[in-house]
Short mmCIF file of C-alpha atoms and ligand atoms in Angstrom, two decimals:
data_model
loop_
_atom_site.label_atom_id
_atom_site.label_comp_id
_atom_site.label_asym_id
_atom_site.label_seq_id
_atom_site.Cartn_x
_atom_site.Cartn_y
_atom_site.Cartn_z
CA UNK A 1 -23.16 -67.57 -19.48
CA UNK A 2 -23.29 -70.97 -17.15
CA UNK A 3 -25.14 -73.24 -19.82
CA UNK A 4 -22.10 -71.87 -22.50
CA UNK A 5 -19.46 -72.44 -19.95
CA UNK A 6 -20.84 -75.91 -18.89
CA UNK A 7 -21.12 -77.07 -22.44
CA UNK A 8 -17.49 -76.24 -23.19
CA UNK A 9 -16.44 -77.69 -19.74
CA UNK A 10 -18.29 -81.34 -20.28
CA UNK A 11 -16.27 -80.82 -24.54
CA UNK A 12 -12.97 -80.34 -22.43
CA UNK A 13 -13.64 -83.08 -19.97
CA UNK A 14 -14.81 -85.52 -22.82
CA UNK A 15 -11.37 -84.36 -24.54
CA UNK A 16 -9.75 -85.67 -21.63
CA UNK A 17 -11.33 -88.68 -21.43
CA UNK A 18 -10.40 -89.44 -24.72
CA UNK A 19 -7.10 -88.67 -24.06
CA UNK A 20 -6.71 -90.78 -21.58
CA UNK A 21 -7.83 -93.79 -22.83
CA UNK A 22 -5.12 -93.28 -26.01
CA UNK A 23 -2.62 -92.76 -23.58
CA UNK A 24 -3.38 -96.23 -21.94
CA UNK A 25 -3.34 -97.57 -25.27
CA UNK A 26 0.72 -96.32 -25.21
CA UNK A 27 1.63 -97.21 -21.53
CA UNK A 28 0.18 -101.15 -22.16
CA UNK A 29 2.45 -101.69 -25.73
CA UNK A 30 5.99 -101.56 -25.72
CA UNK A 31 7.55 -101.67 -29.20
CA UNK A 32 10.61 -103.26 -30.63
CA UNK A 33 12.17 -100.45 -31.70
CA UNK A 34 13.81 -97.53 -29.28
CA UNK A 35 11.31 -94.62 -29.14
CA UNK A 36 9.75 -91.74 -26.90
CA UNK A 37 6.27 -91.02 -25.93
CA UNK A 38 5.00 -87.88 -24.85
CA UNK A 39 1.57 -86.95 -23.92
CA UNK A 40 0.06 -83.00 -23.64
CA UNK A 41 3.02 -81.44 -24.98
CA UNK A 42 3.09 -77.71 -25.64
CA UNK A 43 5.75 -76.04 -27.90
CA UNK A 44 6.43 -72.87 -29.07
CA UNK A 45 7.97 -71.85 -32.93
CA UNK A 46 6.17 -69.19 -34.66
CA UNK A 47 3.02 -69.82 -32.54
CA UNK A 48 2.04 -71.66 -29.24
CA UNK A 49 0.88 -75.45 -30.36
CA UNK A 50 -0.36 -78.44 -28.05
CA UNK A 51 -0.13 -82.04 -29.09
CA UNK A 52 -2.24 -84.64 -27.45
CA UNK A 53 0.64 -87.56 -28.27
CA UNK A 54 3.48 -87.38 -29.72
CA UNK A 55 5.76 -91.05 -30.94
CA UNK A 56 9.63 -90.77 -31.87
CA UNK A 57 11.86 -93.08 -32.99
CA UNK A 58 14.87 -92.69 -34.86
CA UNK A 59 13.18 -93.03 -38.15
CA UNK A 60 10.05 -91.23 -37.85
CA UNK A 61 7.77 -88.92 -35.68
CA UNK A 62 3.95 -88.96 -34.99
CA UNK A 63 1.65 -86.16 -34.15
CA UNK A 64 -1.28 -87.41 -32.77
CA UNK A 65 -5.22 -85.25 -32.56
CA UNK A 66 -7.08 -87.39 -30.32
CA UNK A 67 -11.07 -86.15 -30.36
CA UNK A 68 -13.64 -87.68 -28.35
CA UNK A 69 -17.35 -87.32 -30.10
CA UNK A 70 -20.19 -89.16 -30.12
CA UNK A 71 -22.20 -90.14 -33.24
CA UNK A 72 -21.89 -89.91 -36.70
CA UNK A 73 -18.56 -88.00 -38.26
CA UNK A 74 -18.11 -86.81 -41.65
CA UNK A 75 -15.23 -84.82 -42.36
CA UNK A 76 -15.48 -82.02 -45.22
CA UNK A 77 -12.38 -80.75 -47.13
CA UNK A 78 -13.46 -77.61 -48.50
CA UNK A 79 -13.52 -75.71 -46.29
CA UNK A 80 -12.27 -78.10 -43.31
CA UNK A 81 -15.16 -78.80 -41.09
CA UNK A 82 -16.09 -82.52 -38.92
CA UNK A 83 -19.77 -82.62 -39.12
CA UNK A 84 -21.54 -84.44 -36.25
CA UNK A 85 -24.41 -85.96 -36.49
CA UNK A 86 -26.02 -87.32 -33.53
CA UNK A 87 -28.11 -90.62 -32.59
CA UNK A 88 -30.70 -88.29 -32.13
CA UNK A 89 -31.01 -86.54 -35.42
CA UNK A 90 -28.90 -83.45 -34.34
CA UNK A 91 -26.57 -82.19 -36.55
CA UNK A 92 -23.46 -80.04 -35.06
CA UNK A 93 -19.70 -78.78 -36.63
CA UNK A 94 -16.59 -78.87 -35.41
CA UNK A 95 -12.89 -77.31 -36.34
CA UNK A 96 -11.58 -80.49 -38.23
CA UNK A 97 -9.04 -82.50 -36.32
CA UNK A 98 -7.55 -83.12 -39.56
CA UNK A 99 -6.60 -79.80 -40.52
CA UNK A 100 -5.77 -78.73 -37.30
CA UNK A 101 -3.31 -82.01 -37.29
CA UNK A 102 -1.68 -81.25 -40.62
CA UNK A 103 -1.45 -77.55 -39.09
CA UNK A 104 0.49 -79.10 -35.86
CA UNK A 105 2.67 -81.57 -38.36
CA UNK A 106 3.92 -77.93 -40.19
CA UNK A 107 5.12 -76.53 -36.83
CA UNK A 108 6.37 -79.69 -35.45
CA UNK A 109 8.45 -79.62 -38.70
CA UNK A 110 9.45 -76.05 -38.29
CA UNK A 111 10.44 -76.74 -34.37
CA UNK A 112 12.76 -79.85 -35.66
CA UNK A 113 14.38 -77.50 -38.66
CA UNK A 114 15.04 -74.73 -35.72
CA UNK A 115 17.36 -77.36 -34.11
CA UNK A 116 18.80 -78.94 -37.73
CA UNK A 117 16.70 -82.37 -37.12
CA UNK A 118 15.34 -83.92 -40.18
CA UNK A 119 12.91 -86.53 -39.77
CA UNK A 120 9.30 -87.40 -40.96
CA UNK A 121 6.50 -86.11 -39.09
CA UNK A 122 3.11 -87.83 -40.04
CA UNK A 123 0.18 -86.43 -38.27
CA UNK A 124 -2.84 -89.17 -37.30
CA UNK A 125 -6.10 -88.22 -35.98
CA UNK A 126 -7.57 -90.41 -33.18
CA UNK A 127 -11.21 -90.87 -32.49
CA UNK A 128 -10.96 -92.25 -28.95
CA UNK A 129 -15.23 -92.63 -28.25
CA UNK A 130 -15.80 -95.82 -27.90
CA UNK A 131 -18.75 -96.45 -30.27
CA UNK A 132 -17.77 -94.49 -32.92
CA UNK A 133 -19.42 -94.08 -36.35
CA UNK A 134 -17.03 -92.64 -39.29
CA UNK A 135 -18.99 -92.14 -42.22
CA UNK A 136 -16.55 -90.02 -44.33
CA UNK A 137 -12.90 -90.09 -43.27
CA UNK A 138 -10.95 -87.07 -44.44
CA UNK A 139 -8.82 -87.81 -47.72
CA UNK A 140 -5.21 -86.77 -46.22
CA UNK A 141 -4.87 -87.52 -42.57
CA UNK A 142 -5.39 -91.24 -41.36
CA UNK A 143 -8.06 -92.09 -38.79
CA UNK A 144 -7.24 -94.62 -36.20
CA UNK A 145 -9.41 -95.82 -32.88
CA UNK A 146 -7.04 -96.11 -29.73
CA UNK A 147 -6.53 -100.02 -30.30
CA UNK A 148 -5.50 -99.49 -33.51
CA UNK A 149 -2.60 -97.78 -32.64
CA UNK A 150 0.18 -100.31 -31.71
CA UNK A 151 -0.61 -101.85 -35.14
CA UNK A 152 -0.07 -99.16 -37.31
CA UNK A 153 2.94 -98.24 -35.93
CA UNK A 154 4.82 -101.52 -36.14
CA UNK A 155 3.78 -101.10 -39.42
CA UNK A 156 6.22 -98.39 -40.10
CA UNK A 157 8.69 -99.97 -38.19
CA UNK A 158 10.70 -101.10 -41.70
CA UNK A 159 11.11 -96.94 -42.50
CA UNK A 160 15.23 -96.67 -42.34
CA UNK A 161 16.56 -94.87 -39.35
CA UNK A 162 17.07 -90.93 -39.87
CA UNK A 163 18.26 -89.91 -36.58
CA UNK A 164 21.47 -92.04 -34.36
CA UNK A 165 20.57 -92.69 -30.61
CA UNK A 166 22.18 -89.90 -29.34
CA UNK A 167 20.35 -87.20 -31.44
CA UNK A 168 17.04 -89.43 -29.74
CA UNK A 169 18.31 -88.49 -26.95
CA UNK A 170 18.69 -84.94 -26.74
CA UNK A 171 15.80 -84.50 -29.08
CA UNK A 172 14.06 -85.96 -26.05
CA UNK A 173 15.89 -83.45 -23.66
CA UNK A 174 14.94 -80.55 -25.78
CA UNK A 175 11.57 -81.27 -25.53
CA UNK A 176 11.11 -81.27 -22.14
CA UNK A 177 13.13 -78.40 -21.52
CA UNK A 178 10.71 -76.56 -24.21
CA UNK A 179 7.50 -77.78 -22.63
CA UNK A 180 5.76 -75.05 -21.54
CA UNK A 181 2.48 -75.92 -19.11
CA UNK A 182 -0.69 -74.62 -20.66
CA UNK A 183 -2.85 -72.09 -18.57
CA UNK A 184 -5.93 -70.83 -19.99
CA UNK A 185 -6.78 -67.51 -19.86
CA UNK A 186 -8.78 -66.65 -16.94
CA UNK A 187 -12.62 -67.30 -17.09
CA UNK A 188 -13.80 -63.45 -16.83
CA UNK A 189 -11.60 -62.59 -19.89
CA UNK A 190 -12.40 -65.53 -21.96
CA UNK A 191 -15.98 -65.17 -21.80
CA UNK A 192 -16.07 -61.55 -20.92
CA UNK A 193 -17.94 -61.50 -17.96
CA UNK A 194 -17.58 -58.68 -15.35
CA UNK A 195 -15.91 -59.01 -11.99
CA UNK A 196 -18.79 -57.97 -9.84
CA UNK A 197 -20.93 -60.82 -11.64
CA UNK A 198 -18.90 -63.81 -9.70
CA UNK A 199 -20.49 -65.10 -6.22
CA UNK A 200 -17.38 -64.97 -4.14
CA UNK A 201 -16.27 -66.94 -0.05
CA UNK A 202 -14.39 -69.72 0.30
CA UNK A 203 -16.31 -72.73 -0.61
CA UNK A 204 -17.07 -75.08 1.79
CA UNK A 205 -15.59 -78.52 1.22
CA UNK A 206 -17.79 -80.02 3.17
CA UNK A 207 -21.54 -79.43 1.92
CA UNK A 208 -20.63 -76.80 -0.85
CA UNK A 209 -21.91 -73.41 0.80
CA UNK A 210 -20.50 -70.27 -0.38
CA UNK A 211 -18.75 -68.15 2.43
CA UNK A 212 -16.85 -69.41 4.75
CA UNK A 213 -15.98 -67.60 7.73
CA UNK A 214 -12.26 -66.61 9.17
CA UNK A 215 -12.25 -67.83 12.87
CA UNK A 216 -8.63 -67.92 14.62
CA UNK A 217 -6.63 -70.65 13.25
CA UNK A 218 -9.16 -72.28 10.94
CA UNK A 219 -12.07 -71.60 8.09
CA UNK A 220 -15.94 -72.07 9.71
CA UNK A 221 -18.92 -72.82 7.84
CA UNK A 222 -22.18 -71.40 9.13
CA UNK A 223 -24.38 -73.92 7.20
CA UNK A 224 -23.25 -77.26 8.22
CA UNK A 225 -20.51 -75.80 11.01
CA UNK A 226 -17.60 -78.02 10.20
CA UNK A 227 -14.01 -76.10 10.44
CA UNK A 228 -10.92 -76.65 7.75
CA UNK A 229 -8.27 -74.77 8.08
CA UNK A 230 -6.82 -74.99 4.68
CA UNK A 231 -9.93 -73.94 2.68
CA UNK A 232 -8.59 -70.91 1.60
CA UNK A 233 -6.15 -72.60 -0.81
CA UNK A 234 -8.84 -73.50 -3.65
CA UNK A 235 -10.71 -69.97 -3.71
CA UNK A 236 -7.41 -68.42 -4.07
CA UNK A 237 -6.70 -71.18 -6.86
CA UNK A 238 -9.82 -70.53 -8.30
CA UNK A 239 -9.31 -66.69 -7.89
CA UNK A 240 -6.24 -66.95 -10.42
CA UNK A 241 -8.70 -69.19 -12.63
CA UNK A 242 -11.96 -66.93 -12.96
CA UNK A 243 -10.32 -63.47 -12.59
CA UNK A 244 -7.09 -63.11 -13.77
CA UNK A 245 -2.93 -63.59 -13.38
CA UNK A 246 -1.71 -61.29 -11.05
CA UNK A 247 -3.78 -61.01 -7.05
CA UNK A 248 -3.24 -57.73 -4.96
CA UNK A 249 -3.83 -58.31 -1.51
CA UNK A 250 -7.48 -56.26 -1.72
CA UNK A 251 -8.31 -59.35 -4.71
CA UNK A 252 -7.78 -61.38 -1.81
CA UNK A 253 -9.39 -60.11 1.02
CA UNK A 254 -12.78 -59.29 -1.23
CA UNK A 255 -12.72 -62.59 -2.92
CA UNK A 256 -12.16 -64.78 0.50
CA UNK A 257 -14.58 -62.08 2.68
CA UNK A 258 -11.55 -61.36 4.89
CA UNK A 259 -11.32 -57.78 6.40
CA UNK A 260 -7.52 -57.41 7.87
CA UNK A 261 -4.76 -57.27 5.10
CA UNK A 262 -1.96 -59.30 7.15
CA UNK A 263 -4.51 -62.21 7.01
CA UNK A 264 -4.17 -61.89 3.22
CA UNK A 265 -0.79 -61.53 3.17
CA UNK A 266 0.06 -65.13 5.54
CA UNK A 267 -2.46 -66.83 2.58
CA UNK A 268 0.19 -65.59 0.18
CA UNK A 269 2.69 -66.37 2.12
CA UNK A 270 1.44 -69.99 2.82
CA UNK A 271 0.78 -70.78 -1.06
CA UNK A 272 4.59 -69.76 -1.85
CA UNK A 273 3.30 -67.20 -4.09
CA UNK A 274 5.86 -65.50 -5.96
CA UNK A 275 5.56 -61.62 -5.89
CA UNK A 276 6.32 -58.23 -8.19
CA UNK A 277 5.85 -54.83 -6.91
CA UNK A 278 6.77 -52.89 -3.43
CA UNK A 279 4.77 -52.89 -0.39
CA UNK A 280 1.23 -50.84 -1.84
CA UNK A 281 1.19 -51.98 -5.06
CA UNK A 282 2.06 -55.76 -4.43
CA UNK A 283 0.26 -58.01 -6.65
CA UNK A 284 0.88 -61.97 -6.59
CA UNK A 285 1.54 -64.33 -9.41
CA UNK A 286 0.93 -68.68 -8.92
CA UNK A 287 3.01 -71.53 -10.24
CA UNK A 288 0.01 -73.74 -11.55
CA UNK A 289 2.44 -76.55 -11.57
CA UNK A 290 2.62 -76.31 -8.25
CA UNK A 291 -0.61 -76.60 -6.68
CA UNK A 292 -2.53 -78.65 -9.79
CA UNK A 293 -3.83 -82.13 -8.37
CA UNK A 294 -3.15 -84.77 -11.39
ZN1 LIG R 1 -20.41 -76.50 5.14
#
């Protein structure tokens, strides 16, 4: 499974990228017109739904699909597809960003019905590589590059206001009380791969070897011998990543190579873990937001 894994980890890390550089775009323009920006939002109506940017002012909203591919794009209507071709001949599809932004314009309309807001919602797809190719744009959606951005929205500037400052306001509120941080499902259930199949040990942050040893006080590394006491915090991070959502304190002990249960139980005590379940059948559930590095 590694080469499948990779290639969908370099696609998410290109995403990000891309995603990035739009939201640079936002943080270097202000416009002249009151408004709220908000990047990696996730909402809930009738489904779960993640927007890369979303613009409001008191006139309009934008939904914003920001995709960052290489080469040459064509986007088919029927049925919706983004075909990629690259420089070197290869030819590859995607799901279209344009149907899955008109999708994300439906339920961003439904979410602003639920709480009696009526304003437009125009969805944009943004193709954030750098030397991009667009042979056929798709015939609904518009297709902007990051610098295009601060243009085409003073461009709707002259749309009259729907919404007074106040309703701005708590619109604004509303969505960040409904944000809800994305966690993807754990690695062994997305790509089915058994439990016993993962090399486990505390990595070493030092040169990268696999099994660390518990000492007294501190985390040793037999290969290159250097001691850190607090390397026990990413393998159990990356415990809740590969395996699954809730850690009972035998997870932990064969996962980090540790023998005596009351070592496992100060880890979960040092990560502020929250806990369900009495004494034997304990199992331990992580905050994400807590412990993720930006
Ligand atoms: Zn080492």
């Amino acid at each position: 499974m590694y080469p499948t894994i990779l290639s969908k980890h370099q696609s998410k890390a290109a995403g990000i990228a891309g995603e990035k550089r739009v939201e640079t775009i936002f943080r270097n323009h202000s416009f002249p017109t009151e408004n709220r920006i908000f990047h990696d939002l996730s909402l809930k109506t009738s489904t779960t739904f993640q927007l890369d940017h979303v613009f409001f002012s008191q006139a309009f909203s934008l939904v914003f699909e920001t995709k960052n591919i290489s080469g040459v794009l064509t986007f088919k209507e029927n049925p919706p597809q983004l075909i990629r071709e690259k420089f070197t001949g290869e030819i590859e599809s995607f799901n279209c960003p344009a149907a899955q932004v008109e999708q994300n314009v439906e339920l961003m309309k439904d979410w602003l019905h639920q709480r009696n807001i009526h304003i437009p919602v125009i969805g944009i797809v943004v193709i954030a590589y750098p030397k991009q190719i667009i042979k056929v744009p798709p015939k609904n959606i518009k297709v902007l590059f990051p610098n295009m951005i601060p243009l085409y929205i003073r461009g709707l500037l002259h749309l009259p206001n729907k919404i007074d400052i106040h309703t701005l306001n708590l619109l604004t509120d509303e969505l960040l009380n409904s944000h809800q941080e994305y966690i993807p499902k754990p690695i062994s259930e997305s790509f089915s791969i058994s439990k016993e199949d993962f090399k486990t040990g505390v990595i070493c942050p030092t040169c990268g070897y696999i099994g660390m040893i518990k000492i007294p006080r501190t985390w040793h590394c037999p290969k290159c011998k250097n001691n850190d006491p607090l390397a026990y915090k990413q393998a159990v991070l990356d415990w809740f990543l590969l395996m699954g959502r809730e850690m009972s304190n035998q997870d932990c002990r064969e996962f980090l190579h540790i023998d005596d249960r009351n070592v496992a139980t100060r880890i979960f005590k040092s990560m502020n873990l929250k806990s369900t379940g009495t004494f034997k059948d304990r199992r331990y559930q992580i905050d994400f937001s807590k412990h993720i590095k930006d």
